[in-house]
mmCIF file of C-alpha atoms in Angstrom:
data_model
loop_
_atom_site.group_PDB
_atom_site.id
_atom_site.type_symbol
_atom_site.label_atom_id
_atom_site.label_comp_id
_atom_site.label_asym_id
_atom_site.label_seq_id
_atom_site.Cartn_x
_atom_site.Cartn_y
_atom_site.Cartn_z
ATOM 1 C CA MET A 1 0.000 0.000 0.000
ATOM 2 C CA ILE A 2 1.248 3.442 -0.903
ATOM 3 C CA PHE A 3 0.099 6.304 1.352
ATOM 4 C CA ARG A 4 -0.030 9.688 -0.393
ATOM 5 C CA ALA A 5 -0.643 12.524 2.068
ATOM 6 C CA LEU A 6 -3.399 14.931 1.048
ATOM 7 C CA ASP A 7 -3.645 18.634 1.887
ATOM 8 C CA LEU A 8 -5.668 17.964 5.054
ATOM 9 C CA PRO A 9 -3.613 16.712 8.017
ATOM 10 C CA GLY A 10 -4.306 13.017 8.591
ATOM 11 C CA ALA A 11 -6.002 12.482 5.203
ATOM 12 C CA PHE A 12 -4.438 10.136 2.647
ATOM 13 C CA GLU A 13 -5.046 8.708 -0.779
ATOM 14 C CA ILE A 14 -4.077 5.057 -0.588
ATOM 15 C CA LEU A 15 -2.843 3.432 -3.765
ATOM 16 C CA PRO A 16 -2.653 -0.316 -4.259
ATOM 17 C CA GLU A 17 0.521 -2.250 -4.921
ATOM 18 C CA ARG A 18 -0.746 -4.926 -7.269
ATOM 19 C CA ALA A 19 0.911 -8.306 -7.645
ATOM 20 C CA ARG A 20 0.192 -9.449 -11.197
ATOM 21 C CA ASP A 21 0.570 -12.778 -12.922
ATOM 22 C CA GLU A 22 -1.261 -14.845 -15.531
ATOM 23 C CA ARG A 23 -4.279 -15.175 -13.207
ATOM 24 C CA GLY A 24 -4.754 -11.411 -12.867
ATOM 25 C CA ALA A 25 -3.911 -9.170 -9.945
ATOM 26 C CA PHE A 26 -4.005 -9.185 -6.168
ATOM 27 C CA PHE A 27 -3.692 -6.285 -3.718
ATOM 28 C CA ARG A 28 -4.423 -5.518 -0.104
ATOM 29 C CA SER A 29 -7.415 -3.291 0.502
ATOM 30 C CA PHE A 30 -6.556 -2.864 4.201
ATOM 31 C CA CYS A 31 -3.689 -3.872 6.464
ATOM 32 C CA GLU A 32 -3.562 -2.617 10.062
ATOM 33 C CA ALA A 33 0.227 -3.050 10.182
ATOM 34 C CA GLU A 34 0.752 -0.999 6.996
ATOM 35 C CA PHE A 35 -1.501 1.751 8.370
ATOM 36 C CA ALA A 36 0.505 1.745 11.621
ATOM 37 C CA ALA A 37 3.770 1.940 9.650
ATOM 38 C CA ALA A 38 2.345 5.047 7.927
ATOM 39 C CA GLY A 39 1.572 6.551 11.338
ATOM 40 C CA VAL A 40 -2.174 5.892 11.197
ATOM 41 C CA ALA A 41 -3.771 3.895 14.022
ATOM 42 C CA PHE A 42 -6.970 2.587 12.411
ATOM 43 C CA ARG A 43 -9.013 -0.440 13.403
ATOM 44 C CA PRO A 44 -12.337 -0.739 11.531
ATOM 45 C CA VAL A 45 -15.354 -1.957 13.467
ATOM 46 C CA GLN A 46 -18.022 -1.494 10.780
ATOM 47 C CA MET A 47 -18.149 -1.846 7.008
ATOM 48 C CA SER A 48 -20.888 -0.593 4.703
ATOM 49 C CA ILE A 49 -21.609 -0.480 0.963
ATOM 50 C CA SER A 50 -23.180 2.463 -0.860
ATOM 51 C CA GLU A 51 -24.789 1.498 -4.197
ATOM 52 C CA ASN A 52 -25.672 4.282 -6.615
ATOM 53 C CA PRO A 53 -27.418 3.342 -9.883
ATOM 54 C CA ARG A 54 -27.224 6.740 -11.601
ATOM 55 C CA ARG A 55 -24.352 8.931 -12.712
ATOM 56 C CA HIS A 56 -24.119 12.264 -10.885
ATOM 57 C CA THR A 57 -25.713 10.990 -7.694
ATOM 58 C CA LEU A 58 -24.494 13.183 -4.846
ATOM 59 C CA ARG A 59 -24.283 12.112 -1.209
ATOM 60 C CA GLY A 60 -22.953 14.461 1.433
ATOM 61 C CA MET A 61 -21.630 16.357 3.227
ATOM 62 C CA HIS A 62 -21.908 14.100 6.326
ATOM 63 C CA TRP A 63 -20.082 13.547 9.605
ATOM 64 C CA GLN A 64 -20.752 12.325 13.141
ATOM 65 C CA ALA A 65 -20.561 14.606 16.168
ATOM 66 C CA PRO A 66 -18.577 13.728 19.305
ATOM 67 C CA PRO A 67 -18.317 11.334 20.980
ATOM 68 C CA ALA A 68 -18.913 9.297 17.797
ATOM 69 C CA GLU A 69 -16.501 11.051 15.421
ATOM 70 C CA GLU A 70 -15.366 8.450 12.945
ATOM 71 C CA ARG A 71 -12.395 7.845 10.715
ATOM 72 C CA LYS A 72 -13.222 6.291 7.367
ATOM 73 C CA LEU A 73 -11.442 4.339 4.674
ATOM 74 C CA ILE A 74 -13.472 4.593 1.467
ATOM 75 C CA ARG A 75 -12.858 2.682 -1.761
ATOM 76 C CA CYS A 76 -14.853 2.662 -4.992
ATOM 77 C CA ILE A 77 -15.504 -0.999 -5.805
ATOM 78 C CA ARG A 78 -17.552 -0.408 -8.966
ATOM 79 C CA GLY A 79 -17.470 2.551 -11.339
ATOM 80 C CA ALA A 80 -15.943 5.906 -10.373
ATOM 81 C CA VAL A 81 -16.680 8.813 -8.020
ATOM 82 C CA LEU A 82 -15.334 12.198 -7.042
ATOM 83 C CA ASP A 83 -14.796 11.796 -3.304
ATOM 84 C CA VAL A 84 -14.496 14.857 -1.049
ATOM 85 C CA ALA A 85 -13.195 15.277 2.505
ATOM 86 C CA LEU A 86 -13.872 18.580 4.275
ATOM 87 C CA ASP A 87 -11.982 19.649 7.399
ATOM 88 C CA LEU A 88 -14.353 20.761 10.174
ATOM 89 C CA ARG A 89 -11.894 20.355 13.061
ATOM 90 C CA ALA A 90 -11.840 23.248 15.524
ATOM 91 C CA GLY A 91 -8.406 24.819 15.623
ATOM 92 C CA SER A 92 -7.209 23.086 12.460
ATOM 93 C CA ALA A 93 -5.016 25.152 10.154
ATOM 94 C CA THR A 94 -7.023 23.698 7.236
ATOM 95 C CA ARG A 95 -10.501 24.201 8.766
ATOM 96 C CA LEU A 96 -13.190 24.582 6.064
ATOM 97 C CA ARG A 97 -10.749 23.467 3.345
ATOM 98 C CA HIS A 98 -11.383 20.327 1.369
ATOM 99 C CA VAL A 99 -9.614 17.770 -0.783
ATOM 100 C CA ALA A 100 -11.118 15.831 -3.676
ATOM 101 C CA VAL A 101 -9.884 12.528 -5.083
ATOM 102 C CA THR A 102 -11.222 10.552 -8.023
ATOM 103 C CA LEU A 103 -11.729 6.997 -6.800
ATOM 104 C CA SER A 104 -12.365 4.184 -9.245
ATOM 105 C CA ALA A 105 -12.667 0.435 -9.169
ATOM 106 C CA GLU A 106 -10.146 0.294 -11.996
ATOM 107 C CA ALA A 107 -7.518 2.282 -10.059
ATOM 108 C CA GLY A 108 -8.237 0.460 -6.790
ATOM 109 C CA ASN A 109 -7.361 3.592 -4.816
ATOM 110 C CA ALA A 110 -8.986 4.677 -1.558
ATOM 111 C CA ILE A 111 -9.238 7.757 0.631
ATOM 112 C CA PHE A 112 -8.668 7.815 4.375
ATOM 113 C CA ILE A 113 -10.634 10.560 6.119
ATOM 114 C CA PRO A 114 -9.676 11.533 9.683
ATOM 115 C CA ALA A 115 -12.145 12.195 12.507
ATOM 116 C CA GLY A 116 -13.626 15.669 12.467
ATOM 117 C CA CYS A 117 -13.926 15.797 8.683
ATOM 118 C CA ALA A 118 -17.110 15.689 6.633
ATOM 119 C CA HIS A 119 -17.445 13.371 3.644
ATOM 120 C CA GLY A 120 -19.370 13.440 0.396
ATOM 121 C CA PHE A 121 -19.139 12.115 -3.136
ATOM 122 C CA LEU A 122 -20.510 12.544 -6.642
ATOM 123 C CA THR A 123 -20.773 9.474 -8.852
ATOM 124 C CA LEU A 124 -19.035 9.856 -12.204
ATOM 125 C CA THR A 125 -20.485 6.681 -13.721
ATOM 126 C CA ASP A 126 -23.751 4.791 -13.627
ATOM 127 C CA ASP A 127 -23.804 1.858 -11.200
ATOM 128 C CA ALA A 128 -21.094 3.114 -8.849
ATOM 129 C CA ALA A 129 -20.530 1.413 -5.487
ATOM 130 C CA LEU A 130 -18.348 2.384 -2.542
ATOM 131 C CA GLU A 131 -17.131 0.365 0.406
ATOM 132 C CA TYR A 132 -16.778 2.208 3.714
ATOM 133 C CA MET A 133 -14.713 0.971 6.653
ATOM 134 C CA MET A 134 -15.279 2.966 9.873
ATOM 135 C CA ASP A 135 -13.602 2.803 13.260
ATOM 136 C CA VAL A 136 -16.776 3.833 15.146
ATOM 137 C CA PRO A 137 -20.257 2.392 14.598
ATOM 138 C CA PHE A 138 -22.835 4.662 13.014
ATOM 139 C CA ALA A 139 -24.733 6.656 15.659
ATOM 140 C CA PRO A 140 -27.945 8.010 14.062
ATOM 141 C CA GLY A 141 -28.511 10.616 16.770
ATOM 142 C CA LEU A 142 -25.045 12.064 16.166
ATOM 143 C CA GLY A 143 -25.225 12.220 12.366
ATOM 144 C CA ARG A 144 -24.695 15.722 11.018
ATOM 145 C CA GLY A 145 -24.565 17.356 7.617
ATOM 146 C CA ALA A 146 -24.067 20.531 5.664
ATOM 147 C CA ARG A 147 -25.312 21.444 2.214
ATOM 148 C CA TRP A 148 -23.161 20.120 -0.618
ATOM 149 C CA ASP A 149 -22.970 23.553 -2.297
ATOM 150 C CA ASP A 150 -22.511 25.695 0.819
ATOM 151 C CA PRO A 151 -20.442 28.699 -0.341
ATOM 152 C CA ALA A 152 -18.329 28.489 2.832
ATOM 153 C CA PHE A 153 -16.699 25.347 1.412
ATOM 154 C CA GLY A 154 -16.170 26.273 -2.252
ATOM 155 C CA ILE A 155 -16.276 22.664 -3.444
ATOM 156 C CA ALA A 156 -15.999 22.446 -7.242
ATOM 157 C CA TRP A 157 -18.185 19.452 -8.031
ATOM 158 C CA ARG A 158 -17.713 18.220 -11.597
ATOM 159 C CA ALA A 159 -21.433 18.391 -12.373
ATOM 160 C CA PRO A 160 -24.653 19.390 -10.659
ATOM 161 C CA PRO A 161 -26.365 16.478 -8.917
ATOM 162 C CA ALA A 162 -28.897 14.547 -11.007
ATOM 163 C CA VAL A 163 -29.917 12.571 -7.912
ATOM 164 C CA ILE A 164 -29.733 13.928 -4.356
ATOM 165 C CA SER A 165 -31.795 13.217 -1.258
ATOM 166 C CA GLU A 166 -34.135 15.855 0.107
ATOM 167 C CA ARG A 167 -32.063 15.910 3.299
ATOM 168 C CA ASP A 168 -28.758 16.490 1.463
ATOM 169 C CA ALA A 169 -30.290 19.158 -0.775
ATOM 170 C CA THR A 170 -31.708 21.127 2.153
ATOM 171 C CA TRP A 171 -29.088 20.961 4.898
ATOM 172 C CA PRO A 172 -28.600 24.496 6.251
ATOM 173 C CA ASP A 173 -25.456 26.512 5.663
ATOM 174 C CA PHE A 174 -22.639 25.410 7.934
ATOM 175 C CA ASP A 175 -22.794 27.139 11.302
ATOM 176 C CA GLY A 176 -19.614 26.285 13.062
#
């Protein structure tokens, strides 16, 4: 696994190191020891799949409030997405800044998002699916969100959403 630091402290794009032979390819999607060697203590306790039939489906921006702040490892396992992490950490030098990474099943890359950051994505293909690994179980009462196009964030999505939930479309402007 190759860890490429992103412009938010603690956030990484993780690139696979594929072993190839006549059968195809093999790569690790997660290894606790390799994360530790990169200085990231991460032990997933929950995994989820997000299936998105239509191109330009937008989900986000979501996070969990304390004490259930979660760190996430997200990989696109079918299709491609523009994946965005947004720093909401109090006192962070990069607060309200974001990073965006194109994740695709073909590339096999992933994004690691530290606690205190919001997450969202826009599908770039029909039939896109993402696998989430989280280190804290989902806590519905602590789920939070902000509008995907809040001007405070300045996220340059590649296209307007063709599919978005009512909740994601109507989150209020960020107040923090």
